[in-house]
């Protein structure tokens, strides 16, 4: 019957081309709006390292202000103090771990033809690259002794290496960073980590990476937020000993079964610190997988959710319109349907035929909706021009494409249920008699 | 073939109740050509619709081809209509945007006849009514008489046990009407069982017998 159903459906659609087009258009507009928002929301929440999800954990310690009133567990700071970050680094509770912060520096090229330029950088420990699956083109990470001794070594991004050495293997060469010489130990390959989950930014990974201890020692200019609940004592050493939080901390465990063990390690560390008069609040430490961390951090920006709700409502309004159009379309064919009934079509057969017809329209609506989604994303890309991650956020991937088309079909079939039931309900005799 | 006992039917609208059929008894033998006559509004179409399972009835019993059809569900009734009954309407009731072939094809589609056999059957049915050459035409491109012949081909194509014709010549001029009626007579002579509602005394007189309906009550003539 499906063959016959689609044959008649295509006839019916061509019979009322404008009405059919309007229906597809209504569905498409709704889908286009909805999927534009959903694409952005999906891209923001997409985990670029799903294979690491069971292993990598973002660490939060609540060394916050004891006078703080809020008992919301979410009020704990996202970052760690220098005291805590380095204490955790000294422990071996995690399989791999890295404390980190963003920095900025100036590279003075050895080749005279090039002017000095600013580079973004990140101060990390040697495990960082393995933890975040950073691909190396040449060389590799530095040794743990470089971490311990604050050696002047550096890993370059592939674009920085191109800029300075024209894609040559530069391992063993030196660069001048903030007027100090650094030995290049590794060069990364092209690395698409969006969002950059270790600090949840939409910028591409930094251009240079250097040991955490080196960056602290040489007082690199820090990039990122610093939060203090009591004034920091003066000087660099005062700042390092302060309760200011400014360091992100990630731990990698062998597997997720170690999660509880690691959390209790953090709690016992906090208990220990209580003896020194720190961690005066109730225990409130946490670790998050990448997925959890993305969700946790996104809950703070409700804006997108509101957009999504508005887009959904608009979609529903479009669908209600479609219900009306379908109802008009189906009921305008009562005589034809009564003839089919008289010649042997059951009520159920007609009901299915309506759904097939609506499904075809929905498929067209889905395709058109895909075009609208694409247009919407291009529009947003234009609005966000120049902003980090704009391109990434407005990308339609195959999954979303399939979802869009499927949504068209499902939505149209849902909207067709009532009109189809209504259209197939009449007794054929009564209809044929009156006409 | 067809056996109705005390069949009755009422229409209820919010304001009036109409008795369309009352205690109707009729028995039709295989191969008979029964003419039904009666004034307008007397219940002829209602009777034919009930006989063709297009409408339900309130009381009484109805056996068609040895089967009690009063208790069937929608799907079963549709199947009986499809396989055992051929309808011919006063206003032809062809589907305007399907061509002649596709119109005649409809009953076979619901019988799930395979495609190669369908074209064979459709062509031979159209041959019977003398319109084999018009298969690709749309109904609107044919005259009234030709359209009714197509409708007859459509009623025949599934080899039904019973043909139900509701004033089949009512919309045709007398010349064309006679042609269509002759076609029905031919079918009757070839063995078809036919129930036909008509206004024309001359046609009723050619039938095996004729019955009269008045106010929903059936009377032998
Ligand atoms: N669907 C219906 N609803 C209400 N009354 C109806 C309906 N169909 C027929 N009737 C009434 O039943 C009676 C018989 O109608 P019908 O069978 O069409 O008569 P005929 O075909 O003999 O002209 C008429 O009075 C008509 O008004
Ligand atoms: Mg009538």
mmCIF file of C-alpha atoms in Angstrom, chain A residues 64-392:
data_model
loop_
_atom_site.group_PDB
_atom_site.id
_atom_site.type_symbol
_atom_site.label_atom_id
_atom_site.label_comp_id
_atom_site.label_asym_id
_atom_site.label_seq_id
_atom_site.Cartn_x
_atom_site.Cartn_y
_atom_site.Cartn_z
ATOM 1 C CA UNK A 64 36.662 30.246 50.332
ATOM 2 C CA UNK A 65 35.669 32.936 52.744
ATOM 3 C CA UNK A 66 34.333 31.424 56.005
ATOM 4 C CA UNK A 67 32.092 34.477 56.515
ATOM 5 C CA UNK A 68 30.307 33.863 53.266
ATOM 6 C CA UNK A 69 26.589 33.419 53.919
ATOM 7 C CA UNK A 70 25.598 31.279 50.978
ATOM 8 C CA UNK A 71 25.313 27.563 51.607
ATOM 9 C CA UNK A 72 24.889 26.836 47.927
ATOM 10 C CA UNK A 73 27.412 24.106 47.073
ATOM 11 C CA UNK A 74 27.847 25.857 43.743
ATOM 12 C CA UNK A 75 29.306 28.876 45.490
ATOM 13 C CA UNK A 76 32.708 27.186 45.682
ATOM 14 C CA UNK A 77 35.416 28.833 43.586
ATOM 15 C CA UNK A 78 36.296 27.367 40.182
ATOM 16 C CA UNK A 79 40.022 27.928 40.673
ATOM 17 C CA UNK A 80 42.632 27.057 43.281
ATOM 18 C CA UNK A 81 45.114 29.014 45.337
ATOM 19 C CA UNK A 82 48.812 28.627 44.597
ATOM 20 C CA UNK A 83 49.257 26.913 47.962
ATOM 21 C CA UNK A 84 46.671 24.249 47.189
ATOM 22 C CA UNK A 85 47.586 23.758 43.531
ATOM 23 C CA UNK A 86 51.228 23.111 44.309
ATOM 24 C CA UNK A 87 50.328 20.920 47.309
ATOM 25 C CA UNK A 88 48.126 18.749 45.069
ATOM 26 C CA UNK A 89 50.897 18.638 42.464
ATOM 27 C CA UNK A 90 53.249 17.207 45.102
ATOM 28 C CA UNK A 91 50.854 14.379 45.907
ATOM 29 C CA UNK A 92 50.564 11.215 43.838
ATOM 30 C CA UNK A 93 46.875 10.620 44.342
ATOM 31 C CA UNK A 94 46.127 11.181 40.674
ATOM 32 C CA UNK A 95 47.656 9.252 37.800
ATOM 33 C CA UNK A 96 48.430 12.462 35.931
ATOM 34 C CA UNK A 97 47.752 16.000 36.952
ATOM 35 C CA UNK A 98 48.421 19.546 35.969
ATOM 36 C CA UNK A 99 47.914 22.938 37.505
ATOM 37 C CA UNK A 100 47.749 25.699 34.903
ATOM 38 C CA UNK A 101 47.157 29.328 34.138
ATOM 39 C CA UNK A 102 47.140 31.478 31.037
ATOM 40 C CA UNK A 103 50.033 33.877 30.317
ATOM 41 C CA UNK A 104 51.129 36.357 27.723
ATOM 42 C CA UNK A 105 54.647 37.016 26.445
ATOM 43 C CA UNK A 106 56.628 38.711 23.715
ATOM 44 C CA UNK A 107 58.690 36.729 21.252
ATOM 45 C CA UNK A 108 61.711 38.421 19.780
ATOM 46 C CA UNK A 109 62.571 36.571 16.608
ATOM 47 C CA UNK A 110 66.221 35.834 15.962
ATOM 48 C CA UNK A 111 65.731 36.567 12.282
ATOM 49 C CA UNK A 112 66.092 40.333 11.897
ATOM 50 C CA UNK A 113 63.368 40.566 9.285
ATOM 51 C CA UNK A 114 60.661 39.809 11.823
ATOM 52 C CA UNK A 115 59.331 42.240 14.409
ATOM 53 C CA UNK A 116 58.733 41.189 17.998
ATOM 54 C CA UNK A 117 55.210 39.895 18.512
ATOM 55 C CA UNK A 118 52.948 38.968 21.399
ATOM 56 C CA UNK A 119 52.060 35.360 21.966
ATOM 57 C CA UNK A 120 49.488 33.697 24.149
ATOM 58 C CA UNK A 121 50.879 31.062 26.449
ATOM 59 C CA UNK A 122 49.896 28.564 29.083
ATOM 60 C CA UNK A 123 51.864 27.544 32.099
ATOM 61 C CA UNK A 124 51.350 23.811 32.631
ATOM 62 C CA UNK A 125 53.032 20.688 33.938
ATOM 63 C CA UNK A 126 54.587 18.122 31.633
ATOM 64 C CA UNK A 127 51.557 15.763 31.846
ATOM 65 C CA UNK A 128 49.331 18.406 30.280
ATOM 66 C CA UNK A 129 49.861 17.285 26.681
ATOM 67 C CA UNK A 130 49.044 13.626 27.315
ATOM 68 C CA UNK A 131 46.061 14.576 29.434
ATOM 69 C CA UNK A 132 44.425 16.693 26.748
ATOM 70 C CA UNK A 133 45.542 14.558 23.802
ATOM 71 C CA UNK A 134 47.665 17.340 22.317
ATOM 72 C CA UNK A 135 49.207 16.030 19.091
ATOM 73 C CA UNK A 136 52.935 16.537 18.610
ATOM 74 C CA UNK A 137 54.448 17.109 15.211
ATOM 75 C CA UNK A 138 58.062 17.237 16.431
ATOM 76 C CA UNK A 139 59.574 16.343 19.782
ATOM 77 C CA UNK A 140 57.412 16.037 22.877
ATOM 78 C CA UNK A 141 56.768 17.348 26.332
ATOM 79 C CA UNK A 142 59.493 18.363 28.756
ATOM 80 C CA UNK A 143 60.762 16.172 31.568
ATOM 81 C CA UNK A 144 59.497 16.240 35.151
ATOM 82 C CA UNK A 145 62.842 17.644 36.207
ATOM 83 C CA UNK A 146 62.159 20.663 33.979
ATOM 84 C CA UNK A 147 58.968 21.136 36.018
ATOM 85 C CA UNK A 148 60.813 20.787 39.292
ATOM 86 C CA UNK A 149 63.712 23.048 38.341
ATOM 87 C CA UNK A 150 61.774 25.678 36.469
ATOM 88 C CA UNK A 151 63.781 25.149 33.318
ATOM 89 C CA UNK A 152 63.415 27.450 30.355
ATOM 90 C CA UNK A 153 61.873 25.057 27.854
ATOM 91 C CA UNK A 154 58.897 25.597 25.595
ATOM 92 C CA UNK A 155 56.429 23.762 23.335
ATOM 93 C CA UNK A 156 55.261 25.749 20.314
ATOM 94 C CA UNK A 157 51.953 25.565 18.514
ATOM 95 C CA UNK A 158 52.209 24.570 14.885
ATOM 96 C CA UNK A 159 51.320 28.070 13.683
ATOM 97 C CA UNK A 160 53.960 29.703 15.888
ATOM 98 C CA UNK A 161 56.544 27.252 14.618
ATOM 99 C CA UNK A 162 55.494 28.069 11.036
ATOM 100 C CA UNK A 163 55.849 31.731 11.748
ATOM 101 C CA UNK A 164 59.289 31.439 13.302
ATOM 102 C CA UNK A 165 60.835 28.489 11.518
ATOM 103 C CA UNK A 166 58.678 27.978 8.435
ATOM 104 C CA UNK A 167 57.484 24.497 9.314
ATOM 105 C CA UNK A 168 61.041 23.218 9.978
ATOM 106 C CA UNK A 169 61.655 20.837 12.830
ATOM 107 C CA UNK A 170 62.785 23.418 15.405
ATOM 108 C CA UNK A 171 63.301 21.054 18.329
ATOM 109 C CA UNK A 172 66.592 21.961 20.010
ATOM 110 C CA UNK A 173 66.495 25.540 18.700
ATOM 111 C CA UNK A 174 65.947 28.481 21.020
ATOM 112 C CA UNK A 175 63.473 31.313 21.040
ATOM 113 C CA UNK A 176 63.576 34.544 22.936
ATOM 114 C CA UNK A 177 60.496 34.904 25.101
ATOM 115 C CA UNK A 178 60.228 37.980 27.334
ATOM 116 C CA UNK A 179 63.934 38.474 26.633
ATOM 117 C CA UNK A 180 64.943 35.093 28.027
ATOM 118 C CA UNK A 181 66.077 32.188 25.897
ATOM 119 C CA UNK A 182 63.924 29.071 25.877
ATOM 120 C CA UNK A 183 64.874 25.749 24.364
ATOM 121 C CA UNK A 184 62.203 24.267 22.114
ATOM 122 C CA UNK A 185 61.413 20.698 23.188
ATOM 123 C CA UNK A 186 58.316 20.083 21.100
ATOM 124 C CA UNK A 187 56.135 21.427 18.321
ATOM 125 C CA UNK A 188 52.427 20.644 18.251
ATOM 126 C CA UNK A 189 50.513 19.576 15.200
ATOM 127 C CA UNK A 190 47.302 21.353 14.254
ATOM 128 C CA UNK A 191 45.153 21.081 17.380
ATOM 129 C CA UNK A 192 41.388 21.687 17.200
ATOM 130 C CA UNK A 193 40.206 21.713 20.760
ATOM 131 C CA UNK A 194 36.957 23.639 20.718
ATOM 132 C CA UNK A 195 35.751 24.523 23.200
ATOM 133 C CA UNK A 196 39.165 24.642 24.814
ATOM 134 C CA UNK A 197 37.870 22.589 27.692
ATOM 135 C CA UNK A 198 40.701 23.135 30.155
ATOM 136 C CA UNK A 199 39.547 26.739 30.625
ATOM 137 C CA UNK A 200 36.248 26.529 28.677
ATOM 138 C CA UNK A 201 37.165 29.228 26.223
ATOM 139 C CA UNK A 202 36.375 29.284 22.541
ATOM 140 C CA UNK A 203 39.796 30.523 21.556
ATOM 141 C CA UNK A 204 42.136 28.042 19.904
ATOM 142 C CA UNK A 205 44.800 26.489 22.168
ATOM 143 C CA UNK A 206 47.636 28.831 23.088
ATOM 144 C CA UNK A 207 50.666 29.528 20.946
ATOM 145 C CA UNK A 208 53.268 28.553 23.534
ATOM 146 C CA UNK A 209 53.394 26.240 26.541
ATOM 147 C CA UNK A 210 55.977 26.442 29.281
ATOM 148 C CA UNK A 211 56.536 24.876 32.702
ATOM 149 C CA UNK A 212 54.284 26.193 35.451
ATOM 150 C CA UNK A 213 57.211 26.761 37.837
ATOM 151 C CA UNK A 214 59.143 28.698 35.181
ATOM 152 C CA UNK A 215 56.198 30.998 34.497
ATOM 153 C CA UNK A 216 55.768 31.643 38.222
ATOM 154 C CA UNK A 217 59.469 32.182 38.785
ATOM 155 C CA UNK A 218 59.877 34.601 35.877
ATOM 156 C CA UNK A 219 56.626 36.388 36.721
ATOM 157 C CA UNK A 220 54.877 36.086 33.394
ATOM 158 C CA UNK A 221 51.939 38.372 32.830
ATOM 159 C CA UNK A 222 48.887 36.327 33.756
ATOM 160 C CA UNK A 223 45.747 36.099 31.641
ATOM 161 C CA UNK A 224 42.496 35.037 33.292
ATOM 162 C CA UNK A 225 40.586 35.856 36.412
ATOM 163 C CA UNK A 226 41.919 36.201 39.935
ATOM 164 C CA UNK A 227 39.539 36.197 42.899
ATOM 165 C CA UNK A 228 40.554 37.151 46.431
ATOM 166 C CA UNK A 229 38.322 37.119 49.490
ATOM 167 C CA UNK A 230 40.954 38.817 51.598
ATOM 168 C CA UNK A 231 43.626 41.264 50.501
ATOM 169 C CA UNK A 232 46.780 39.661 49.240
ATOM 170 C CA UNK A 233 49.998 40.459 51.167
ATOM 171 C CA UNK A 234 52.394 42.602 49.131
ATOM 172 C CA UNK A 235 54.958 41.266 46.703
ATOM 173 C CA UNK A 236 55.138 38.144 44.618
ATOM 174 C CA UNK A 237 55.685 35.833 47.577
ATOM 175 C CA UNK A 238 52.811 37.460 49.394
ATOM 176 C CA UNK A 239 50.553 36.833 46.409
ATOM 177 C CA UNK A 240 51.628 33.190 46.153
ATOM 178 C CA UNK A 241 50.873 32.655 49.842
ATOM 179 C CA UNK A 242 47.514 34.456 49.633
ATOM 180 C CA UNK A 243 44.022 32.969 49.553
ATOM 181 C CA UNK A 244 43.526 34.336 46.029
ATOM 182 C CA UNK A 245 42.381 31.745 43.509
ATOM 183 C CA UNK A 246 43.765 31.933 39.978
ATOM 184 C CA UNK A 247 44.919 28.424 39.010
ATOM 185 C CA UNK A 248 42.942 25.764 37.150
ATOM 186 C CA UNK A 249 43.597 22.199 38.192
ATOM 187 C CA UNK A 250 42.942 18.981 36.278
ATOM 188 C CA UNK A 251 43.604 15.422 37.398
ATOM 189 C CA UNK A 252 43.570 12.273 35.320
ATOM 190 C CA UNK A 253 42.596 9.027 37.053
ATOM 191 C CA UNK A 254 43.175 5.508 35.747
ATOM 192 C CA UNK A 255 39.422 5.009 35.492
ATOM 193 C CA UNK A 256 36.158 6.322 36.903
ATOM 194 C CA UNK A 257 36.165 3.813 39.772
ATOM 195 C CA UNK A 258 38.964 5.870 41.343
ATOM 196 C CA UNK A 259 36.738 8.901 41.492
ATOM 197 C CA UNK A 260 35.532 8.457 45.071
ATOM 198 C CA UNK A 261 39.024 7.683 46.306
ATOM 199 C CA UNK A 262 40.328 10.875 44.756
ATOM 200 C CA UNK A 263 37.520 12.960 46.187
ATOM 201 C CA UNK A 264 38.168 11.592 49.674
ATOM 202 C CA UNK A 265 41.822 12.393 49.182
ATOM 203 C CA UNK A 266 40.807 16.003 48.491
ATOM 204 C CA UNK A 267 38.579 16.013 51.554
ATOM 205 C CA UNK A 268 41.334 14.702 53.767
ATOM 206 C CA UNK A 269 43.657 17.353 52.347
ATOM 207 C CA UNK A 270 41.053 19.967 53.277
ATOM 208 C CA UNK A 271 40.700 18.488 56.772
ATOM 209 C CA UNK A 272 44.446 18.679 57.185
ATOM 210 C CA UNK A 273 44.448 22.320 56.094
ATOM 211 C CA UNK A 274 41.760 23.101 58.673
ATOM 212 C CA UNK A 275 44.431 22.496 61.310
ATOM 213 C CA UNK A 276 46.387 25.417 59.866
ATOM 214 C CA UNK A 277 43.330 27.621 60.102
ATOM 215 C CA UNK A 278 42.428 27.371 56.452
ATOM 216 C CA UNK A 279 39.308 25.762 54.835
ATOM 217 C CA UNK A 280 37.016 27.109 57.540
ATOM 218 C CA UNK A 281 33.849 26.345 55.611
ATOM 219 C CA UNK A 282 32.087 22.976 55.706
ATOM 220 C CA UNK A 283 33.695 20.464 53.327
ATOM 221 C CA UNK A 284 32.605 21.390 49.820
ATOM 222 C CA UNK A 285 35.110 19.979 47.350
ATOM 223 C CA UNK A 286 34.179 18.526 44.004
ATOM 224 C CA UNK A 287 35.552 16.945 40.871
ATOM 225 C CA UNK A 288 33.863 17.009 37.471
ATOM 226 C CA UNK A 289 34.252 15.026 34.291
ATOM 227 C CA UNK A 290 34.521 17.123 31.124
ATOM 228 C CA UNK A 291 30.814 16.701 30.398
ATOM 229 C CA UNK A 292 29.893 17.609 33.954
ATOM 230 C CA UNK A 293 32.206 20.583 33.895
ATOM 231 C CA UNK A 294 30.642 21.906 30.683
ATOM 232 C CA UNK A 295 27.159 21.524 32.190
ATOM 233 C CA UNK A 296 28.227 23.007 35.515
ATOM 234 C CA UNK A 297 29.729 26.061 33.892
ATOM 235 C CA UNK A 298 26.867 26.545 31.480
ATOM 236 C CA UNK A 299 24.183 26.611 34.114
ATOM 237 C CA UNK A 300 25.314 30.085 34.940
ATOM 238 C CA UNK A 301 24.399 31.474 31.522
ATOM 239 C CA UNK A 302 20.634 31.077 31.243
ATOM 240 C CA UNK A 303 20.451 33.289 28.168
ATOM 241 C CA UNK A 304 20.751 30.513 25.686
ATOM 242 C CA UNK A 305 18.088 28.469 27.449
ATOM 243 C CA UNK A 306 15.655 31.346 27.154
ATOM 244 C CA UNK A 307 16.422 31.633 23.448
ATOM 245 C CA UNK A 308 15.884 27.904 23.081
ATOM 246 C CA UNK A 309 12.505 28.133 24.815
ATOM 247 C CA UNK A 310 11.433 31.038 22.631
ATOM 248 C CA UNK A 311 12.561 29.172 19.520
ATOM 249 C CA UNK A 312 10.661 26.101 20.663
ATOM 250 C CA UNK A 313 7.506 28.140 21.229
ATOM 251 C CA UNK A 314 7.873 29.645 17.777
ATOM 252 C CA UNK A 315 8.285 26.148 16.366
ATOM 253 C CA UNK A 316 5.096 25.054 18.121
ATOM 254 C CA UNK A 317 3.200 28.054 16.732
ATOM 255 C CA UNK A 318 4.403 27.096 13.246
ATOM 256 C CA UNK A 319 3.222 23.548 13.816
ATOM 257 C CA UNK A 320 -0.195 24.687 15.012
ATOM 258 C CA UNK A 321 -0.480 26.656 11.787
ATOM 259 C CA UNK A 322 0.380 23.525 9.897
ATOM 260 C CA UNK A 323 -2.331 21.605 11.725
ATOM 261 C CA UNK A 324 -4.846 24.163 10.477
ATOM 262 C CA UNK A 325 -3.554 24.001 6.917
ATOM 263 C CA UNK A 326 -3.560 20.212 6.892
ATOM 264 C CA UNK A 327 -7.053 20.107 8.300
ATOM 265 C CA UNK A 328 -8.273 22.416 5.547
ATOM 266 C CA UNK A 329 -6.432 20.366 2.957
ATOM 267 C CA UNK A 330 -7.731 17.005 4.095
ATOM 268 C CA UNK A 331 -11.298 18.155 4.621
ATOM 269 C CA UNK A 332 -11.382 19.713 1.157
ATOM 270 C CA UNK A 333 -10.963 16.229 -0.248
ATOM 271 C CA UNK A 334 -13.872 14.534 1.490
ATOM 272 C CA UNK A 335 -15.574 13.550 -1.735
ATOM 273 C CA UNK A 336 -12.495 11.932 -3.193
ATOM 274 C CA UNK A 337 -11.969 10.106 0.080
ATOM 275 C CA UNK A 338 -15.557 8.908 0.164
ATOM 276 C CA UNK A 339 -15.037 7.450 -3.308
ATOM 277 C CA UNK A 340 -11.975 5.589 -2.102
ATOM 278 C CA UNK A 341 -13.943 4.374 0.897
ATOM 279 C CA UNK A 342 -16.754 3.125 -1.335
ATOM 280 C CA UNK A 343 -14.254 1.252 -3.476
ATOM 281 C CA UNK A 344 -12.608 -0.523 -0.567
ATOM 282 C CA UNK A 345 -10.351 1.790 1.463
ATOM 283 C CA UNK A 346 -10.736 1.269 5.193
ATOM 284 C CA UNK A 347 -10.682 4.180 7.600
ATOM 285 C CA UNK A 348 -7.281 3.079 8.763
ATOM 286 C CA UNK A 349 -5.923 2.904 5.207
ATOM 287 C CA UNK A 350 -6.940 6.518 4.623
ATOM 288 C CA UNK A 351 -5.488 7.575 7.951
ATOM 289 C CA UNK A 352 -2.123 6.117 6.924
ATOM 290 C CA UNK A 353 -2.359 7.731 3.530
ATOM 291 C CA UNK A 354 -2.769 11.118 5.199
ATOM 292 C CA UNK A 355 0.269 10.455 7.346
ATOM 293 C CA UNK A 356 2.324 9.480 4.307
ATOM 294 C CA UNK A 357 1.296 12.681 2.594
ATOM 295 C CA UNK A 358 2.125 14.748 5.667
ATOM 296 C CA UNK A 359 5.426 12.904 5.978
ATOM 297 C CA UNK A 360 6.362 13.878 2.413
ATOM 298 C CA UNK A 361 5.544 17.500 3.138
ATOM 299 C CA UNK A 362 7.509 17.225 6.359
ATOM 300 C CA UNK A 363 10.511 15.849 4.503
ATOM 301 C CA UNK A 364 10.397 18.856 2.190
ATOM 302 C CA UNK A 365 9.911 21.067 5.245
ATOM 303 C CA UNK A 366 12.929 19.449 6.861
ATOM 304 C CA UNK A 367 15.096 20.101 3.800
ATOM 305 C CA UNK A 368 13.903 23.675 3.593
ATOM 306 C CA UNK A 369 14.374 23.958 7.353
ATOM 307 C CA UNK A 370 17.940 22.825 6.881
ATOM 308 C CA UNK A 371 18.445 25.651 4.415
ATOM 309 C CA UNK A 372 16.951 28.105 6.929
ATOM 310 C CA UNK A 373 19.140 26.706 9.695
ATOM 311 C CA UNK A 374 22.154 27.182 7.486
ATOM 312 C CA UNK A 375 21.075 30.753 6.720
ATOM 313 C CA UNK A 376 20.473 31.420 10.402
ATOM 314 C CA UNK A 377 23.921 30.148 11.279
ATOM 315 C CA UNK A 378 25.528 32.234 8.545
ATOM 316 C CA UNK A 379 23.663 35.233 9.942
ATOM 317 C CA UNK A 380 24.917 34.584 13.450
ATOM 318 C CA UNK A 381 28.427 34.029 12.132
ATOM 319 C CA UNK A 382 28.258 37.469 10.541
ATOM 320 C CA UNK A 383 27.007 38.965 13.820
ATOM 321 C CA UNK A 384 29.794 37.293 15.794
ATOM 322 C CA UNK A 385 32.404 38.196 13.224
ATOM 323 C CA UNK A 386 35.887 38.101 14.617
ATOM 324 C CA UNK A 387 34.908 36.523 17.907
ATOM 325 C CA UNK A 388 36.664 33.381 19.034
ATOM 326 C CA UNK A 389 34.833 30.206 18.180
ATOM 327 C CA UNK A 390 32.209 31.911 15.998
ATOM 328 C CA UNK A 391 32.989 29.518 13.198
ATOM 329 C CA UNK A 392 32.928 26.511 15.449
#
